[in-house]
CSV table of C-alpha atoms in Angstrom, one decimal:
chain,number,residue,atom,x,y,z
A,16,UNK,CA,31.8,146.0,132.3
A,17,UNK,CA,35.1,146.9,133.9
A,18,UNK,CA,38.0,144.5,134.3
A,19,UNK,CA,41.6,144.5,135.3
A,20,UNK,CA,43.9,141.7,134.2
A,21,UNK,CA,47.3,140.8,135.7
A,22,UNK,CA,48.3,137.8,133.8
A,23,UNK,CA,51.5,137.3,135.8
A,24,UNK,CA,50.7,135.4,139.0
A,25,UNK,CA,54.2,135.1,140.3
A,26,UNK,CA,57.6,136.5,139.3
A,27,UNK,CA,60.8,135.5,140.8
A,28,UNK,CA,64.1,137.6,140.2
A,29,UNK,CA,67.5,138.1,141.6
A,30,UNK,CA,68.4,141.2,143.3
A,31,UNK,CA,69.4,144.1,140.9
A,32,UNK,CA,67.4,142.7,138.0
A,33,UNK,CA,64.9,144.9,136.3
A,34,UNK,CA,61.3,143.5,136.4
A,35,UNK,CA,58.0,144.6,134.6
A,36,UNK,CA,54.6,143.9,135.9
A,37,UNK,CA,51.9,143.9,133.4
A,38,UNK,CA,48.4,145.3,133.8
A,39,UNK,CA,45.7,145.3,131.1
A,40,UNK,CA,42.4,146.8,131.6
A,41,UNK,CA,38.9,147.1,130.0
A,42,UNK,CA,36.4,149.8,130.5
A,43,UNK,CA,33.7,151.8,128.5
A,44,UNK,CA,34.3,154.9,130.5
A,45,UNK,CA,36.3,157.6,128.6
A,46,UNK,CA,37.3,159.1,131.9
A,47,UNK,CA,38.9,156.8,134.3
A,48,UNK,CA,41.8,156.4,136.7
A,49,UNK,CA,44.4,153.6,137.0
A,50,UNK,CA,46.3,152.7,140.1
A,51,UNK,CA,49.1,150.6,141.4
A,52,UNK,CA,49.1,149.4,145.0
A,53,UNK,CA,51.8,147.4,146.9
A,54,UNK,CA,51.0,144.9,149.5
A,55,UNK,CA,54.2,143.9,151.4
A,56,UNK,CA,54.3,140.7,153.5
A,57,UNK,CA,53.0,142.7,156.5
A,58,UNK,CA,49.6,143.0,154.7
A,59,UNK,CA,48.8,146.6,154.3
A,60,UNK,CA,47.9,148.2,151.1
A,61,UNK,CA,50.3,151.0,150.0
A,62,UNK,CA,49.2,153.4,147.3
A,63,UNK,CA,52.0,153.9,144.7
A,64,UNK,CA,50.6,155.7,141.7
A,65,UNK,CA,47.5,157.2,140.2
A,66,UNK,CA,47.1,158.0,136.5
A,67,UNK,CA,44.0,159.5,134.8
A,68,UNK,CA,42.8,158.5,131.3
A,69,UNK,CA,43.9,161.8,129.8
A,70,UNK,CA,47.5,161.7,130.8
A,71,UNK,CA,49.6,159.1,128.9
A,72,UNK,CA,52.9,160.5,130.0
A,73,UNK,CA,55.1,157.9,131.4
A,74,UNK,CA,56.3,158.5,135.0
A,75,UNK,CA,59.4,157.7,136.9
A,76,UNK,CA,59.9,157.9,140.6
A,77,UNK,CA,63.3,156.7,141.7
A,78,UNK,CA,63.6,153.0,140.8
A,79,UNK,CA,59.9,152.8,139.8
A,80,UNK,CA,58.5,153.7,136.4
A,81,UNK,CA,55.0,153.4,134.8
A,82,UNK,CA,54.0,153.0,131.2
A,83,UNK,CA,50.4,153.9,130.3
A,84,UNK,CA,49.3,153.1,126.8
A,85,UNK,CA,45.6,153.7,125.8
A,86,UNK,CA,46.0,152.1,122.5
A,87,UNK,CA,46.7,148.7,124.1
A,88,UNK,CA,44.8,149.4,127.4
A,89,UNK,CA,47.8,148.7,129.4
A,90,UNK,CA,49.4,150.3,132.5
A,91,UNK,CA,52.7,148.4,133.1
A,92,UNK,CA,55.0,148.9,136.1
A,93,UNK,CA,58.6,148.5,136.0
A,94,UNK,CA,61.1,148.3,139.0
A,95,UNK,CA,64.7,149.0,138.0
A,96,UNK,CA,67.5,147.2,140.0
A,97,UNK,CA,65.1,145.4,142.1
A,98,UNK,CA,65.9,145.0,145.8
A,99,UNK,CA,64.7,142.4,148.4
A,100,UNK,CA,62.5,145.1,150.1
A,101,UNK,CA,60.4,145.2,146.7
A,102,UNK,CA,59.1,141.7,147.5
A,103,UNK,CA,55.4,142.0,147.8
A,104,UNK,CA,52.1,141.4,145.9
A,105,UNK,CA,51.4,144.3,143.5
A,106,UNK,CA,47.8,145.2,142.4
A,107,UNK,CA,46.7,147.2,139.5
A,108,UNK,CA,43.3,148.7,139.9
A,109,UNK,CA,40.7,150.8,137.9
A,110,UNK,CA,38.0,153.3,138.9
A,111,UNK,CA,35.7,154.8,136.4
A,112,UNK,CA,33.3,157.7,136.0
A,113,UNK,CA,30.4,155.5,135.6
A,114,UNK,CA,31.0,154.3,139.2
A,115,UNK,CA,31.4,157.7,140.6
A,116,UNK,CA,35.0,156.7,141.1
A,117,UNK,CA,33.9,154.9,144.3
A,118,UNK,CA,34.3,151.5,143.0
A,119,UNK,CA,37.9,150.3,142.6
A,120,UNK,CA,38.2,147.2,140.3
A,121,UNK,CA,41.3,145.3,141.2
A,122,UNK,CA,43.4,142.7,139.2
A,123,UNK,CA,44.4,139.4,141.1
A,124,UNK,CA,47.7,140.7,141.8
A,125,UNK,CA,51.3,139.8,140.9
A,126,UNK,CA,53.5,138.3,143.7
A,127,UNK,CA,57.0,139.4,143.2
A,128,UNK,CA,59.9,137.7,145.0
A,129,UNK,CA,63.3,139.3,144.9
A,130,UNK,CA,66.0,137.0,145.9
A,131,UNK,CA,69.5,138.2,147.3
B,23,UNK,CA,46.6,161.9,161.7
B,24,UNK,CA,46.1,158.2,162.3
B,25,UNK,CA,44.6,157.7,158.8
B,26,UNK,CA,42.3,154.9,158.4
B,27,UNK,CA,42.1,152.5,161.5
B,28,UNK,CA,40.5,149.1,161.6
B,29,UNK,CA,39.6,146.9,164.7
B,30,UNK,CA,40.0,144.1,165.5
B,31,UNK,CA,43.1,143.0,163.6
B,32,UNK,CA,42.1,139.3,163.9
B,33,UNK,CA,38.8,137.5,164.8
B,34,UNK,CA,37.7,133.9,164.9
B,35,UNK,CA,34.0,133.3,164.7
B,36,UNK,CA,31.7,130.3,164.7
B,37,UNK,CA,29.1,129.8,162.1
B,38,UNK,CA,25.9,131.8,162.9
B,39,UNK,CA,27.7,134.3,165.2
B,40,UNK,CA,27.4,138.0,164.6
B,41,UNK,CA,30.1,140.6,164.7
B,42,UNK,CA,30.9,144.2,163.7
B,43,UNK,CA,34.2,145.2,162.1
B,44,UNK,CA,35.0,148.7,163.0
B,45,UNK,CA,36.6,151.3,160.6
B,46,UNK,CA,37.4,154.9,161.4
B,47,UNK,CA,39.3,157.7,159.7
B,48,UNK,CA,40.4,161.1,160.9
B,49,UNK,CA,41.0,162.8,157.6
B,50,UNK,CA,37.5,164.1,157.2
B,51,UNK,CA,37.0,162.0,154.1
B,52,UNK,CA,33.4,161.8,152.7
B,53,UNK,CA,33.8,158.5,150.8
B,54,UNK,CA,34.5,155.2,152.7
B,55,UNK,CA,34.3,151.7,151.4
B,56,UNK,CA,34.8,148.1,152.4
B,57,UNK,CA,36.6,145.5,150.5
B,58,UNK,CA,37.5,141.8,151.0
B,59,UNK,CA,40.4,140.0,149.9
B,60,UNK,CA,40.4,136.4,149.0
B,61,UNK,CA,43.4,134.3,147.7
B,62,UNK,CA,43.9,134.9,143.9
B,63,UNK,CA,41.0,137.1,143.5
B,64,UNK,CA,42.4,140.6,144.4
B,65,UNK,CA,40.0,142.8,146.4
B,66,UNK,CA,36.3,143.1,145.9
B,67,UNK,CA,34.0,145.9,146.9
B,68,UNK,CA,31.4,145.0,149.5
B,69,UNK,CA,29.7,148.3,150.4
B,70,UNK,CA,30.5,151.8,150.1
B,71,UNK,CA,29.3,155.2,151.4
B,72,UNK,CA,29.6,158.8,149.8
B,73,UNK,CA,28.7,160.6,153.1
B,74,UNK,CA,26.9,160.4,156.4
B,75,UNK,CA,23.5,158.6,156.1
B,76,UNK,CA,24.3,157.3,152.4
B,77,UNK,CA,25.4,153.8,151.7
B,78,UNK,CA,25.3,151.7,148.6
B,79,UNK,CA,26.1,148.1,147.5
B,80,UNK,CA,29.3,147.0,145.8
B,81,UNK,CA,30.0,143.8,144.0
B,82,UNK,CA,29.6,141.3,146.9
B,83,UNK,CA,27.0,142.8,149.4
B,84,UNK,CA,25.2,139.6,150.5
B,85,UNK,CA,25.7,138.8,154.2
B,86,UNK,CA,26.9,142.2,155.1
B,87,UNK,CA,25.3,145.4,156.5
B,88,UNK,CA,26.6,148.8,156.9
B,89,UNK,CA,25.5,152.1,158.2
B,90,UNK,CA,27.2,155.6,158.2
B,91,UNK,CA,25.9,157.8,161.1
B,92,UNK,CA,29.1,160.0,161.2
B,93,UNK,CA,31.8,161.1,158.8
B,94,UNK,CA,34.4,159.3,160.8
B,95,UNK,CA,33.0,155.7,161.2
B,96,UNK,CA,31.8,153.1,158.8
B,97,UNK,CA,31.2,149.9,160.6
B,98,UNK,CA,30.6,146.5,158.7
B,99,UNK,CA,28.2,144.0,160.2
B,100,UNK,CA,28.0,140.4,159.8
B,101,UNK,CA,24.7,139.2,161.0
B,102,UNK,CA,25.1,135.5,160.8
B,103,UNK,CA,28.8,134.5,159.9
B,104,UNK,CA,29.3,131.8,157.3
B,105,UNK,CA,32.7,130.0,156.4
B,106,UNK,CA,32.5,131.6,153.0
B,107,UNK,CA,33.0,135.0,154.8
B,108,UNK,CA,36.5,134.0,155.9
B,109,UNK,CA,38.7,136.6,154.3
B,110,UNK,CA,40.8,139.7,154.9
B,111,UNK,CA,38.6,142.8,155.2
B,112,UNK,CA,39.9,146.3,154.2
B,113,UNK,CA,38.3,149.6,154.8
B,114,UNK,CA,39.2,152.6,152.6
B,115,UNK,CA,38.5,156.3,152.3
B,116,UNK,CA,39.1,159.0,149.9
B,117,UNK,CA,38.6,162.8,149.8
B,118,UNK,CA,36.0,164.4,147.7
B,119,UNK,CA,38.3,167.4,147.1
B,120,UNK,CA,41.9,167.2,146.7
B,121,UNK,CA,43.3,163.8,145.4
B,122,UNK,CA,39.7,162.8,145.2
B,123,UNK,CA,40.2,159.6,143.2
B,124,UNK,CA,42.7,157.9,145.4
B,125,UNK,CA,41.5,155.4,148.1
B,126,UNK,CA,43.7,154.9,151.1
B,127,UNK,CA,43.4,151.7,153.0
B,128,UNK,CA,43.4,150.6,156.6
B,129,UNK,CA,45.5,147.8,157.9
B,130,UNK,CA,42.9,145.1,157.4
B,131,UNK,CA,41.0,142.7,159.7
B,132,UNK,CA,41.6,139.1,159.2
B,133,UNK,CA,38.5,137.0,159.9
B,134,UNK,CA,38.2,133.3,160.2
B,135,UNK,CA,34.6,131.6,160.4
B,136,UNK,CA,34.7,128.0,161.5
């Protein structure tokens, strides 16, 4: 079975603070992909990043960085110097080879509120 | 490209009514899928299609029908709406070639069943 757990339901920070969103996953597939999506208050789902199971390199994109660790089955997301525009619900998701990559398994999401 | 489009944006139904949620994409993506989003549960897969004429069930297919007669369109039908189907529905598509594993989502349809 595949499962994604985002234990943090809500996080509240003050602008310019760093914040890390946790994601832990379970899968029996050896080949799989992990994703982060952002859902701002307007409701659309915005793709942020994809990482495959064979690439454990951390990635940095501007104020965003991702830490993928297969040993702990985690794919955490850090926002540095948070801004009010970062306020959104963030979803971690998984798709595996056994599902033909057609089935995205989502976590329940973490609601991030950044206050001025 | 308009990407993935969905209509309507919002709909109110009475229990037992039927309706079709429309989804279209202009990116020539082979794969399309429907998800529903409920509070505190993330998104769950309803049905998906790997190409015209081919559909399959996801995690929560009961109460929904789909068909895929063209590459561009993937409508979701509710035959007899129930209050449990009150949700936000997202359509997604992905390319079988480049960037094949990433699904791109439409803006969503908010459905209220009374």
